[in-house]
Amino acid sequence: MSAKVFAFEVNRTTTAPAAALFRLETDGARWSLWAKPLIFQSSWERQGDPQPAGVGTVRKVGMWPMLMREKTIAYEQDRRHGYLQIGPPLPAKDYRAEMRLTPTPNGGTDIRWTGTFTERLPGTGPVMLILLRSIVGFLAGRLVKAAERQ
C-alpha cells in the first residue's frame, strides 16, 4: 500500500503590491520580524541564485529546538516562490510549498499559497493537513499585515 499524498491551498487578497509580499516572504533572515508568534528565530543557512534568496537558498525558521530548514526550488521575482522542507523530519514527508502572487487591477495582490506532502505514518495525513493548512493560513495573514504596513 502506497502512502497518501495530501494538498492544501490558502488564498488571501491584499492592497499591498506583489513586490512587498515577495520581499518579505523570501527574506529568510527577517521572518522573525513579521511571523511571530510562530517564528521567533530566522536566518540564512545558505544563500542561492540570485543572492540572497534565489534557487538553492536554505532558510531556517521557527523556534529552537525546532528550526525548519527550507530550500528554495522556484524563484520568479515578485511572482512565485517555491520551497521544499529539508529538515528536521516531520510526520509529513516531501513537504513542498509554493506562493504565487498575482497583481490585481487596483494595485493590490492575490496570494495563492499551496502545499503538498506525503504522510509518513498511515493515518497521520489528515491531522498534518489541518496543522499545515492552519500554519500557512496564519503566516499568510501575518504576511499581509506586514506588507500593508510598509
PDB file of C-alpha atoms in Angstrom:
ATOM      1  CA  MET A   1       0.000   0.000   0.000  1.00  0.00           C
ATOM      2  CA  SER A   2       1.463   3.360  -1.005  1.00  0.00           C
ATOM      3  CA  ALA A   3       1.471   6.402   1.237  1.00  0.00           C
ATOM      4  CA  LYS A   4      -1.208   9.013   0.669  1.00  0.00           C
ATOM      5  CA  VAL A   5      -0.433  12.452  -0.746  1.00  0.00           C
ATOM      6  CA  PHE A   6      -2.255  15.474   0.686  1.00  0.00           C
ATOM      7  CA  ALA A   7      -2.593  19.025  -0.656  1.00  0.00           C
ATOM      8  CA  PHE A   8      -3.958  22.334   0.587  1.00  0.00           C
ATOM      9  CA  GLU A   9      -4.423  25.879  -0.659  1.00  0.00           C
ATOM     10  CA  VAL A  10      -4.625  29.187   1.206  1.00  0.00           C
ATOM     11  CA  ASN A  11      -5.817  32.331  -0.583  1.00  0.00           C
ATOM     12  CA  ARG A  12      -5.645  35.965   0.506  1.00  0.00           C
ATOM     13  CA  THR A  13      -6.153  39.312  -1.196  1.00  0.00           C
ATOM     14  CA  THR A  14      -4.325  42.426  -0.076  1.00  0.00           C
ATOM     15  CA  THR A  15      -3.864  46.060  -1.033  1.00  0.00           C
ATOM     16  CA  ALA A  16      -0.093  45.561  -0.802  1.00  0.00           C
ATOM     17  CA  PRO A  17       1.922  45.264  -4.023  1.00  0.00           C
ATOM     18  CA  ALA A  18       3.371  41.884  -5.023  1.00  0.00           C
ATOM     19  CA  ALA A  19       6.932  43.204  -4.651  1.00  0.00           C
ATOM     20  CA  ALA A  20       6.419  43.945  -0.934  1.00  0.00           C
ATOM     21  CA  LEU A  21       4.936  40.489  -0.258  1.00  0.00           C
ATOM     22  CA  PHE A  22       7.652  38.717  -2.224  1.00  0.00           C
ATOM     23  CA  ARG A  23      10.432  40.630  -0.481  1.00  0.00           C
ATOM     24  CA  LEU A  24       9.098  39.715   2.969  1.00  0.00           C
ATOM     25  CA  GLU A  25       8.342  36.054   2.239  1.00  0.00           C
ATOM     26  CA  THR A  26      11.643  35.267   0.523  1.00  0.00           C
ATOM     27  CA  ASP A  27      13.839  37.012   3.116  1.00  0.00           C
ATOM     28  CA  GLY A  28      14.532  34.072   5.409  1.00  0.00           C
ATOM     29  CA  ALA A  29      16.630  36.162   7.791  1.00  0.00           C
ATOM     30  CA  ARG A  30      13.733  38.518   8.556  1.00  0.00           C
ATOM     31  CA  TRP A  31      10.773  36.147   9.073  1.00  0.00           C
ATOM     32  CA  SER A  32      11.078  36.605  12.839  1.00  0.00           C
ATOM     33  CA  LEU A  33      10.169  40.284  12.370  1.00  0.00           C
ATOM     34  CA  TRP A  34       6.720  39.584  10.902  1.00  0.00           C
ATOM     35  CA  ALA A  35       5.790  35.935  11.561  1.00  0.00           C
ATOM     36  CA  LYS A  36       5.629  35.882  15.372  1.00  0.00           C
ATOM     37  CA  PRO A  37       4.428  34.120  17.454  1.00  0.00           C
ATOM     38  CA  LEU A  38       5.132  31.074  15.263  1.00  0.00           C
ATOM     39  CA  ILE A  39       8.557  32.197  14.091  1.00  0.00           C
ATOM     40  CA  PHE A  40      10.870  33.580  16.768  1.00  0.00           C
ATOM     41  CA  GLN A  41      14.144  32.817  15.005  1.00  0.00           C
ATOM     42  CA  SER A  42      15.056  33.146  11.345  1.00  0.00           C
ATOM     43  CA  SER A  43      18.324  33.084   9.442  1.00  0.00           C
ATOM     44  CA  TRP A  44      20.084  32.040   6.258  1.00  0.00           C
ATOM     45  CA  GLU A  45      21.888  28.725   6.248  1.00  0.00           C
ATOM     46  CA  ARG A  46      22.957  29.176   2.643  1.00  0.00           C
ATOM     47  CA  GLN A  47      22.272  31.836   0.005  1.00  0.00           C
ATOM     48  CA  GLY A  48      21.149  30.990  -3.520  1.00  0.00           C
ATOM     49  CA  ASP A  49      20.989  32.418  -7.020  1.00  0.00           C
ATOM     50  CA  PRO A  50      20.156  35.249  -7.276  1.00  0.00           C
ATOM     51  CA  GLN A  51      21.528  36.147  -3.866  1.00  0.00           C
ATOM     52  CA  PRO A  52      20.417  36.077  -1.199  1.00  0.00           C
ATOM     53  CA  ALA A  53      17.017  34.355  -1.628  1.00  0.00           C
ATOM     54  CA  GLY A  54      17.083  32.610  -5.021  1.00  0.00           C
ATOM     55  CA  VAL A  55      17.172  28.955  -6.024  1.00  0.00           C
ATOM     56  CA  GLY A  56      19.345  26.892  -3.693  1.00  0.00           C
ATOM     57  CA  THR A  57      18.825  29.169  -0.699  1.00  0.00           C
ATOM     58  CA  VAL A  58      18.259  27.440   2.624  1.00  0.00           C
ATOM     59  CA  ARG A  59      16.449  29.393   5.324  1.00  0.00           C
ATOM     60  CA  LYS A  60      15.987  28.329   8.939  1.00  0.00           C
ATOM     61  CA  VAL A  61      12.782  29.464  10.620  1.00  0.00           C
ATOM     62  CA  GLY A  62      10.980  28.556  13.817  1.00  0.00           C
ATOM     63  CA  MET A  63      11.931  28.408  17.443  1.00  0.00           C
ATOM     64  CA  TRP A  64      14.784  26.448  18.953  1.00  0.00           C
ATOM     65  CA  PRO A  65      14.962  23.468  19.148  1.00  0.00           C
ATOM     66  CA  MET A  66      12.524  23.123  16.201  1.00  0.00           C
ATOM     67  CA  LEU A  67      14.051  25.162  13.380  1.00  0.00           C
ATOM     68  CA  MET A  68      12.622  24.243   9.989  1.00  0.00           C
ATOM     69  CA  ARG A  69      15.096  24.163   7.109  1.00  0.00           C
ATOM     70  CA  GLU A  70      13.504  25.142   3.790  1.00  0.00           C
ATOM     71  CA  LYS A  71      15.288  25.093   0.443  1.00  0.00           C
ATOM     72  CA  THR A  72      14.174  27.402  -2.377  1.00  0.00           C
ATOM     73  CA  ILE A  73      13.349  25.405  -5.507  1.00  0.00           C
ATOM     74  CA  ALA A  74      11.483  28.077  -7.541  1.00  0.00           C
ATOM     75  CA  TYR A  75      12.135  31.815  -7.665  1.00  0.00           C
ATOM     76  CA  GLU A  76      10.392  34.220 -10.036  1.00  0.00           C
ATOM     77  CA  GLN A  77      10.874  37.787  -8.805  1.00  0.00           C
ATOM     78  CA  ASP A  78       7.652  39.254  -7.373  1.00  0.00           C
ATOM     79  CA  ARG A  79       5.569  36.357  -8.791  1.00  0.00           C
ATOM     80  CA  ARG A  80       6.433  32.918  -7.436  1.00  0.00           C
ATOM     81  CA  HIS A  81       8.435  31.322  -4.641  1.00  0.00           C
ATOM     82  CA  GLY A  82       8.599  27.568  -4.095  1.00  0.00           C
ATOM     83  CA  TYR A  83      10.395  25.700  -1.364  1.00  0.00           C
ATOM     84  CA  LEU A  84      10.998  22.209  -0.039  1.00  0.00           C
ATOM     85  CA  GLN A  85      11.229  21.332   3.660  1.00  0.00           C
ATOM     86  CA  ILE A  86      14.583  19.566   4.127  1.00  0.00           C
ATOM     87  CA  GLY A  87      14.750  19.175   7.904  1.00  0.00           C
ATOM     88  CA  PRO A  88      14.137  18.199  10.586  1.00  0.00           C
ATOM     89  CA  PRO A  89      11.998  15.129   9.825  1.00  0.00           C
ATOM     90  CA  LEU A  90       8.260  15.727  10.207  1.00  0.00           C
ATOM     91  CA  PRO A  91       5.300  13.338  10.339  1.00  0.00           C
ATOM     92  CA  ALA A  92       4.740  14.722   6.816  1.00  0.00           C
ATOM     93  CA  LYS A  93       7.453  13.849   4.294  1.00  0.00           C
ATOM     94  CA  ASP A  94       8.273  15.540   0.995  1.00  0.00           C
ATOM     95  CA  TYR A  95       6.589  18.765   2.117  1.00  0.00           C
ATOM     96  CA  ARG A  96       6.646  21.346  -0.691  1.00  0.00           C
ATOM     97  CA  ALA A  97       5.007  24.729  -0.760  1.00  0.00           C
ATOM     98  CA  GLU A  98       4.610  27.495  -3.280  1.00  0.00           C
ATOM     99  CA  MET A  99       3.440  31.070  -3.016  1.00  0.00           C
ATOM    100  CA  ARG A 100       2.092  32.687  -6.203  1.00  0.00           C
ATOM    101  CA  LEU A 101       1.400  36.403  -6.402  1.00  0.00           C
ATOM    102  CA  THR A 102      -0.984  37.890  -8.969  1.00  0.00           C
ATOM    103  CA  PRO A 103      -1.381  41.672  -9.189  1.00  0.00           C
ATOM    104  CA  THR A 104      -4.979  42.923  -9.050  1.00  0.00           C
ATOM    105  CA  PRO A 105      -6.327  45.800 -11.210  1.00  0.00           C
ATOM    106  CA  ASN A 106      -6.464  48.123  -8.175  1.00  0.00           C
ATOM    107  CA  GLY A 107      -2.745  47.750  -7.371  1.00  0.00           C
ATOM    108  CA  GLY A 108      -3.111  45.026  -4.763  1.00  0.00           C
ATOM    109  CA  THR A 109      -2.250  41.352  -4.946  1.00  0.00           C
ATOM    110  CA  ASP A 110      -3.957  37.973  -4.846  1.00  0.00           C
ATOM    111  CA  ILE A 111      -1.922  35.409  -2.893  1.00  0.00           C
ATOM    112  CA  ARG A 112      -2.210  31.692  -3.552  1.00  0.00           C
ATOM    113  CA  TRP A 113      -0.082  29.634  -1.134  1.00  0.00           C
ATOM    114  CA  THR A 114      -0.220  25.884  -1.732  1.00  0.00           C
ATOM    115  CA  GLY A 115       1.403  22.889  -0.133  1.00  0.00           C
ATOM    116  CA  THR A 116       1.689  19.144  -0.676  1.00  0.00           C
ATOM    117  CA  PHE A 117       3.111  16.319   1.399  1.00  0.00           C
ATOM    118  CA  THR A 118       3.078  12.552   1.779  1.00  0.00           C
ATOM    119  CA  GLU A 119       2.028  11.048   5.087  1.00  0.00           C
ATOM    120  CA  ARG A 120       4.949   9.304   6.769  1.00  0.00           C
ATOM    121  CA  LEU A 121       2.813   7.080   9.000  1.00  0.00           C
ATOM    122  CA  PRO A 122      -0.563   5.761   7.855  1.00  0.00           C
ATOM    123  CA  GLY A 123      -3.427   7.757   9.328  1.00  0.00           C
ATOM    124  CA  THR A 124      -1.383  10.876  10.204  1.00  0.00           C
ATOM    125  CA  GLY A 125      -2.117  12.723   6.936  1.00  0.00           C
ATOM    126  CA  PRO A 126      -5.465  14.299   7.895  1.00  0.00           C
ATOM    127  CA  VAL A 127      -4.029  15.732  11.132  1.00  0.00           C
ATOM    128  CA  MET A 128      -0.942  17.096   9.346  1.00  0.00           C
ATOM    129  CA  LEU A 129      -3.186  18.578   6.653  1.00  0.00           C
ATOM    130  CA  ILE A 130      -5.149  20.544   9.254  1.00  0.00           C
ATOM    131  CA  LEU A 131      -1.943  21.611  11.028  1.00  0.00           C
ATOM    132  CA  LEU A 132      -0.031  22.708   7.918  1.00  0.00           C
ATOM    133  CA  ARG A 133      -3.025  24.497   6.356  1.00  0.00           C
ATOM    134  CA  SER A 134      -3.581  26.348   9.647  1.00  0.00           C
ATOM    135  CA  ILE A 135       0.085  27.343   9.930  1.00  0.00           C
ATOM    136  CA  VAL A 136       0.258  28.599   6.337  1.00  0.00           C
ATOM    137  CA  GLY A 137      -3.064  30.415   6.784  1.00  0.00           C
ATOM    138  CA  PHE A 138      -1.714  32.164   9.878  1.00  0.00           C
ATOM    139  CA  LEU A 139       1.543  33.048   8.113  1.00  0.00           C
ATOM    140  CA  ALA A 140      -0.343  34.391   5.074  1.00  0.00           C
ATOM    141  CA  GLY A 141      -2.349  36.675   7.364  1.00  0.00           C
ATOM    142  CA  ARG A 142       0.795  37.938   9.108  1.00  0.00           C
ATOM    143  CA  LEU A 143       2.493  38.461   5.736  1.00  0.00           C
ATOM    144  CA  VAL A 144      -0.439  40.559   4.506  1.00  0.00           C
ATOM    145  CA  LYS A 145      -0.415  42.712   7.650  1.00  0.00           C
ATOM    146  CA  ALA A 146       3.336  43.290   7.431  1.00  0.00           C
ATOM    147  CA  ALA A 147       3.229  44.170   3.730  1.00  0.00           C
ATOM    148  CA  GLU A 148       0.314  46.573   4.197  1.00  0.00           C
ATOM    149  CA  ARG A 149       2.243  48.410   6.937  1.00  0.00           C
ATOM    150  CA  GLN A 150       5.144  49.125   4.564  1.00  0.00           C
TER     151      GLN A 150
END
